[in-house]
CSV table of C-alpha atoms in Angstrom, one decimal:
chain,number,residue,atom,x,y,z
I,1,MET,CA,84.9,215.5,123.2
I,2,LYS,CA,84.7,216.5,119.6
I,3,SER,CA,84.3,220.2,118.6
I,4,ALA,CA,84.5,222.2,115.4
I,5,ALA,CA,88.0,223.3,116.3
I,6,ALA,CA,89.1,219.8,117.0
I,7,ALA,CA,87.7,218.5,113.8
I,8,ALA,CA,89.5,221.2,111.8
I,9,PHE,CA,92.7,220.3,113.6
I,10,ALA,CA,92.2,216.6,112.8
I,11,LEU,CA,91.6,217.2,109.1
I,12,THR,CA,94.8,219.2,108.8
I,13,LEU,CA,96.9,216.6,110.5
I,14,LEU,CA,95.3,213.7,108.5
I,15,SER,CA,96.1,215.5,105.3
I,16,GLY,CA,99.8,215.0,105.9
I,17,ALA,CA,100.5,218.6,105.1
I,18,PRO,CA,102.3,221.1,107.5
I,19,VAL,CA,100.0,222.2,110.2
I,20,ALA,CA,99.2,225.9,109.7
I,21,ALA,CA,96.6,228.4,110.7
I,22,GLY,CA,94.9,230.7,108.2
I,23,SER,CA,97.1,231.6,105.2
I,24,ASP,CA,100.4,232.0,107.1
I,25,PRO,CA,102.5,228.9,106.5
I,26,ASP,CA,104.6,229.6,109.6
I,27,ALA,CA,101.6,229.9,112.0
I,28,VAL,CA,101.7,226.4,113.6
I,29,VAL,CA,98.5,225.2,115.2
I,30,PRO,CA,99.1,224.9,119.0
I,31,GLY,CA,99.1,221.3,120.1
I,32,ALA,CA,100.4,219.8,116.9
I,33,ALA,CA,103.0,217.2,117.2
I,34,PRO,CA,106.4,218.8,116.4
I,35,ALA,CA,108.1,217.6,113.2
I,36,ALA,CA,110.9,216.3,115.4
I,37,CYS,CA,108.6,214.1,117.4
I,38,PRO,CA,109.2,210.4,116.4
I,39,VAL,CA,105.6,209.2,116.6
I,40,SER,CA,105.3,205.4,116.7
I,41,SER,CA,102.8,202.9,118.2
I,42,GLY,CA,105.8,200.8,119.4
I,43,HIS,CA,106.1,202.7,122.7
I,44,LEU,CA,102.9,201.1,124.0
I,45,VAL,CA,102.7,197.4,124.9
I,46,ALA,CA,99.2,196.0,125.5
I,47,ASN,CA,100.2,192.9,127.5
I,48,GLN,CA,97.0,191.1,126.4
I,49,GLY,CA,95.0,193.8,128.2
I,50,LEU,CA,92.5,196.4,127.0
I,51,ASP,CA,89.6,194.1,126.3
I,52,ARG,CA,87.0,196.4,127.9
I,53,SER,CA,88.4,199.3,126.0
I,54,ARG,CA,88.1,197.5,122.7
I,55,ALA,CA,84.5,196.7,123.5
I,56,ALA,CA,83.9,200.3,124.3
I,57,VAL,CA,85.4,201.4,121.0
I,58,ALA,CA,83.2,198.9,119.2
I,59,SER,CA,80.2,200.5,120.9
I,60,GLY,CA,81.2,204.0,119.9
I,61,ARG,CA,82.0,205.5,123.3
I,62,LEU,CA,85.2,205.3,125.3
I,63,ILE,CA,85.8,206.9,128.7
I,64,ILE,CA,89.3,207.2,130.1
I,65,LEU,CA,90.3,208.3,133.6
I,66,ALA,CA,93.8,209.8,133.7
I,67,MET,CA,95.4,209.6,137.2
I,68,GLY,CA,98.8,210.6,138.4
I,69,SER,CA,100.8,213.7,139.2
I,70,SER,CA,101.8,217.0,137.5
I,71,SER,CA,102.3,215.7,134.0
I,72,ILE,CA,98.7,214.4,134.0
I,73,GLU,CA,97.5,217.6,135.5
I,74,GLY,CA,99.3,219.5,132.8
I,75,VAL,CA,101.8,221.6,134.8
I,76,GLY,CA,104.2,223.4,132.4
I,77,ALA,CA,101.8,223.7,129.4
I,78,SER,CA,101.4,227.2,128.3
I,79,GLN,CA,97.6,226.9,128.4
I,80,PRO,CA,95.2,224.2,129.7
I,81,ASP,CA,94.2,222.7,126.4
I,82,LEU,CA,97.9,222.0,125.5
I,83,GLY,CA,98.4,219.6,128.3
I,84,PHE,CA,98.6,215.8,127.9
I,85,VAL,CA,94.9,215.0,128.6
I,86,PRO,CA,93.2,217.3,126.1
I,87,LEU,CA,95.8,216.5,123.5
I,88,LEU,CA,95.3,212.8,124.0
I,89,GLU,CA,91.6,213.1,123.7
I,90,ARG,CA,92.0,215.0,120.4
I,91,GLY,CA,94.6,212.5,119.2
I,92,LEU,CA,92.3,209.5,119.9
I,93,GLU,CA,89.4,211.2,118.2
I,94,ARG,CA,91.4,211.7,115.0
I,95,ARG,CA,92.4,208.1,115.0
I,96,LEU,CA,89.0,206.7,116.1
I,97,PRO,CA,86.7,209.1,114.2
I,98,ASP,CA,83.5,207.0,114.9
I,99,VAL,CA,84.1,207.0,118.6
I,100,GLU,CA,83.1,209.5,121.2
I,101,VAL,CA,86.2,209.8,123.4
I,102,THR,CA,86.2,211.4,126.9
I,103,VAL,CA,89.4,211.7,128.9
I,104,VAL,CA,88.9,212.8,132.5
I,105,ASN,CA,91.8,214.7,134.0
I,106,LYS,CA,92.4,213.8,137.6
I,107,GLY,CA,96.1,214.5,137.9
I,108,ILE,CA,97.4,216.2,141.0
I,109,GLY,CA,100.8,217.7,141.1
I,110,GLY,CA,103.3,216.1,143.5
I,111,GLU,CA,101.5,212.8,144.0
I,112,THR,CA,103.3,209.6,144.7
I,113,ALA,CA,101.9,206.1,144.0
I,114,LYS,CA,100.5,206.0,147.5
I,115,GLU,CA,98.5,209.2,147.1
I,116,THR,CA,97.1,208.1,143.8
I,117,ALA,CA,96.2,204.6,145.2
I,118,ASP,CA,94.4,206.4,148.1
I,119,ARG,CA,91.9,208.0,145.8
I,120,LEU,CA,91.5,205.4,143.1
I,121,THR,CA,88.2,204.1,144.4
I,122,ARG,CA,86.6,207.5,144.6
I,123,GLU,CA,87.7,208.6,141.2
I,124,ILE,CA,86.7,205.4,139.5
I,125,ARG,CA,83.2,205.6,141.0
I,126,ALA,CA,82.8,209.1,139.8
I,127,ALA,CA,84.1,208.7,136.2
I,128,ASP,CA,82.9,205.1,135.5
I,129,PRO,CA,85.8,204.6,133.0
I,130,ASP,CA,86.6,201.8,130.6
I,131,LEU,CA,90.3,202.5,130.9
I,132,VAL,CA,92.4,204.1,133.7
I,133,ILE,CA,95.7,205.7,132.8
I,134,TRP,CA,98.0,205.6,135.9
I,135,GLN,CA,101.2,207.7,135.5
I,136,LEU,CA,103.5,206.9,138.3
I,137,GLY,CA,107.1,206.6,139.5
I,138,THR,CA,108.7,210.0,139.0
I,139,ASN,CA,107.8,211.6,142.3
I,140,ASP,CA,108.5,208.4,144.1
I,141,VAL,CA,112.1,208.4,142.8
I,142,LEU,CA,112.6,212.1,143.4
I,143,ARG,CA,111.5,211.7,147.0
I,144,ASP,CA,113.7,208.6,147.5
I,145,ARG,CA,110.8,206.4,148.5
I,146,PRO,CA,111.8,202.7,149.1
I,147,LEU,CA,110.9,200.5,146.2
I,148,ASP,CA,109.1,198.1,148.5
I,149,ASP,CA,106.8,200.9,149.6
I,150,VAL,CA,106.2,202.1,146.0
I,151,PHE,CA,105.2,198.6,144.8
I,152,ALA,CA,103.1,197.9,147.9
I,153,ASP,CA,101.1,201.0,147.0
I,154,PHE,CA,101.0,199.8,143.4
I,155,ARG,CA,99.6,196.4,144.4
I,156,ARG,CA,97.0,198.0,146.6
I,157,GLY,CA,96.0,200.1,143.6
I,158,GLU,CA,96.0,196.9,141.5
I,159,GLY,CA,93.4,195.4,143.8
I,160,ILE,CA,91.1,198.4,143.4
I,161,LEU,CA,91.5,198.5,139.7
I,162,ASP,CA,90.9,194.8,139.2
I,163,GLU,CA,87.8,194.8,141.5
I,164,ALA,CA,86.4,197.7,139.4
I,165,GLY,CA,86.9,195.6,136.2
I,166,VAL,CA,88.6,198.4,134.3
I,167,ASP,CA,91.5,198.3,131.8
I,168,VAL,CA,94.8,199.9,132.9
I,169,LEU,CA,97.5,201.7,131.0
I,170,LEU,CA,100.6,202.4,133.2
I,171,VAL,CA,102.8,205.3,132.2
I,172,ASP,CA,106.4,205.1,133.5
I,173,PRO,CA,108.6,208.1,134.7
I,174,GLN,CA,109.8,210.9,132.6
I,175,ARG,CA,113.4,211.5,131.7
I,176,LEU,CA,115.2,214.6,133.1
I,177,PRO,CA,117.7,216.7,131.2
I,178,GLU,CA,121.2,215.3,131.6
I,179,GLY,CA,122.6,218.8,131.8
I,180,THR,CA,120.4,220.0,134.6
I,181,THR,CA,122.1,222.1,137.3
I,182,ASN,CA,119.3,221.4,139.8
I,183,PRO,CA,120.9,219.3,142.6
I,184,SER,CA,117.6,217.6,143.2
I,185,PHE,CA,117.4,216.3,139.7
I,186,ARG,CA,121.1,215.8,138.7
I,187,GLY,CA,122.0,212.1,138.2
I,188,ARG,CA,118.5,210.9,138.7
I,189,ASN,CA,117.9,209.3,135.3
I,190,PRO,CA,119.5,205.9,136.2
I,191,ALA,CA,117.0,205.5,139.1
I,192,LEU,CA,114.1,206.7,136.9
I,193,GLY,CA,115.2,204.2,134.3
I,194,ASP,CA,115.2,201.4,136.9
I,195,MET,CA,111.7,202.4,138.0
I,196,ALA,CA,110.6,202.3,134.4
I,197,ARG,CA,111.9,198.8,134.0
I,198,LEU,CA,110.2,197.6,137.2
I,199,ILE,CA,106.9,199.2,136.0
I,200,ASP,CA,107.2,197.4,132.7
I,201,LEU,CA,107.7,194.1,134.6
I,202,GLU,CA,104.7,194.7,136.8
I,203,GLY,CA,102.6,195.6,133.8
I,204,GLY,CA,103.5,192.3,132.1
I,205,ARG,CA,102.9,190.4,135.3
I,206,VAL,CA,99.4,191.6,135.8
I,207,GLY,CA,98.3,192.2,132.2
I,208,TYR,CA,98.3,196.0,132.2
I,209,ALA,CA,99.2,197.9,129.2
I,210,VAL,CA,102.4,200.0,129.6
I,211,LEU,CA,103.5,203.3,127.8
I,212,HIS,CA,107.3,203.5,127.8
I,213,ARG,CA,107.6,207.2,128.3
I,214,PHE,CA,111.1,207.2,129.7
I,215,SER,CA,112.6,205.3,126.8
I,216,ALA,CA,110.6,207.3,124.3
I,217,MET,CA,112.0,210.6,125.6
I,218,ALA,CA,115.5,209.5,124.7
I,219,GLY,CA,114.4,210.1,121.1
I,220,TRP,CA,113.2,213.7,121.7
I,221,THR,CA,116.5,215.3,121.1
I,222,GLY,CA,115.0,217.4,118.3
I,223,LEU,CA,112.4,218.9,120.6
I,224,GLU,CA,112.9,222.2,122.3
I,225,ARG,CA,114.9,221.4,125.5
I,226,GLY,CA,114.2,217.7,124.9
I,227,GLY,CA,110.5,218.3,125.6
I,228,VAL,CA,111.1,219.6,129.2
I,229,GLY,CA,110.5,223.1,130.4
I,230,PRO,CA,113.0,225.6,132.0
I,231,ASP,CA,112.4,224.1,135.5
I,232,ASP,CA,114.1,220.9,134.2
I,233,LEU,CA,111.1,218.9,135.4
I,234,HIS,CA,107.7,219.6,133.9
I,235,LEU,CA,107.1,219.1,130.2
I,236,ASN,CA,106.8,222.0,127.8
I,237,ASP,CA,104.3,222.3,125.0
I,238,PRO,CA,106.3,220.2,122.5
I,239,GLY,CA,106.9,217.6,125.1
I,240,TYR,CA,103.2,217.3,125.9
I,241,ALA,CA,102.3,217.2,122.2
I,242,CYS,CA,104.8,214.4,121.5
I,243,TRP,CA,103.8,212.4,124.6
I,244,ALA,CA,100.1,212.7,123.7
I,245,GLU,CA,100.8,211.7,120.1
I,246,ILE,CA,102.7,208.5,120.9
I,247,THR,CA,100.1,207.5,123.5
I,248,ALA,CA,97.2,208.1,121.0
I,249,GLU,CA,99.1,206.2,118.3
I,250,GLY,CA,99.8,203.2,120.5
I,251,LEU,CA,96.3,203.1,122.1
I,252,ALA,CA,94.5,203.5,118.8
I,253,ALA,CA,96.6,200.7,117.2
I,254,ALA,CA,95.8,198.4,120.2
I,255,LEU,CA,92.1,199.2,120.3
I,256,ARG,CA,91.1,198.9,116.6
C-alpha cells in the first residue's frame, strides 16, 4: 500500500530521470529497475481474462494474492522490501495512481504445484483477492516430477480458482545460468523452457493470463549475473526489480 517513501520513489521514476537518492547522482534507489532491464508489457498475455481485476481497478481497490515458491517469497533479495511482491505492489501503484493496490505474499520456498494447490482454498478465503498470481513449474522440473502429475495438480488448482471466481495470472519458470557448475541445475533450461511452453498453452486453454518469465530472462544479459544470485537459482536484487517491473507494466496495460 502507498507510503510517502513509495510516492517519492514513484515520482522519481515517472520523471524519466536517473533514479538517485539525495544529491549523490550515483546513489541508486534500492528497488529501481536497472537501466539494462528491457521493460515491456509484451511479456504478459491476458488471454481474455482479468475481468474481475479490471472491475476492481475501476472501483479504486485491487487485491492480489501471490502464490508459489521461493521467488514469490523473496529468497535471494538483500532485504524483504526488495523482493518481487513489494516491488510489484509499488510498480502497480505508480502505474495506477488512483488505485489502492495490496499484494499479499504467500510464497513458500521449495513448493511444487501440488503443495500450492493444496493450500489455495485456505489462502483465497483469507485474502479474498481479485487476482491470484500462481508462480509454478521451476521446482517441479528440478525435482523431476512427471508432467502428468504436475498438470493434474494444476487442474485441481484450476477447479479451486474457478470456483472462487478470481482472476489468475500464471508465472512460468525462471531461467538458470547456462554456465552454472551446480550439477543439479546444469542443462535444465531446455526442460524449464518446455514447462514454460506447456504453462502458456494451459493459460490459453482456460483463459488465465500468463507472464512469460522464462523467455523474458533471456533478455537480462545486461543485469548482474543475468538477474540470478550466486547460488545460481534465486534471483538477486536486479533480477527481482526487472521481473517486478515487467509484471507491473504488463498488468497495468491489461487492466486500464
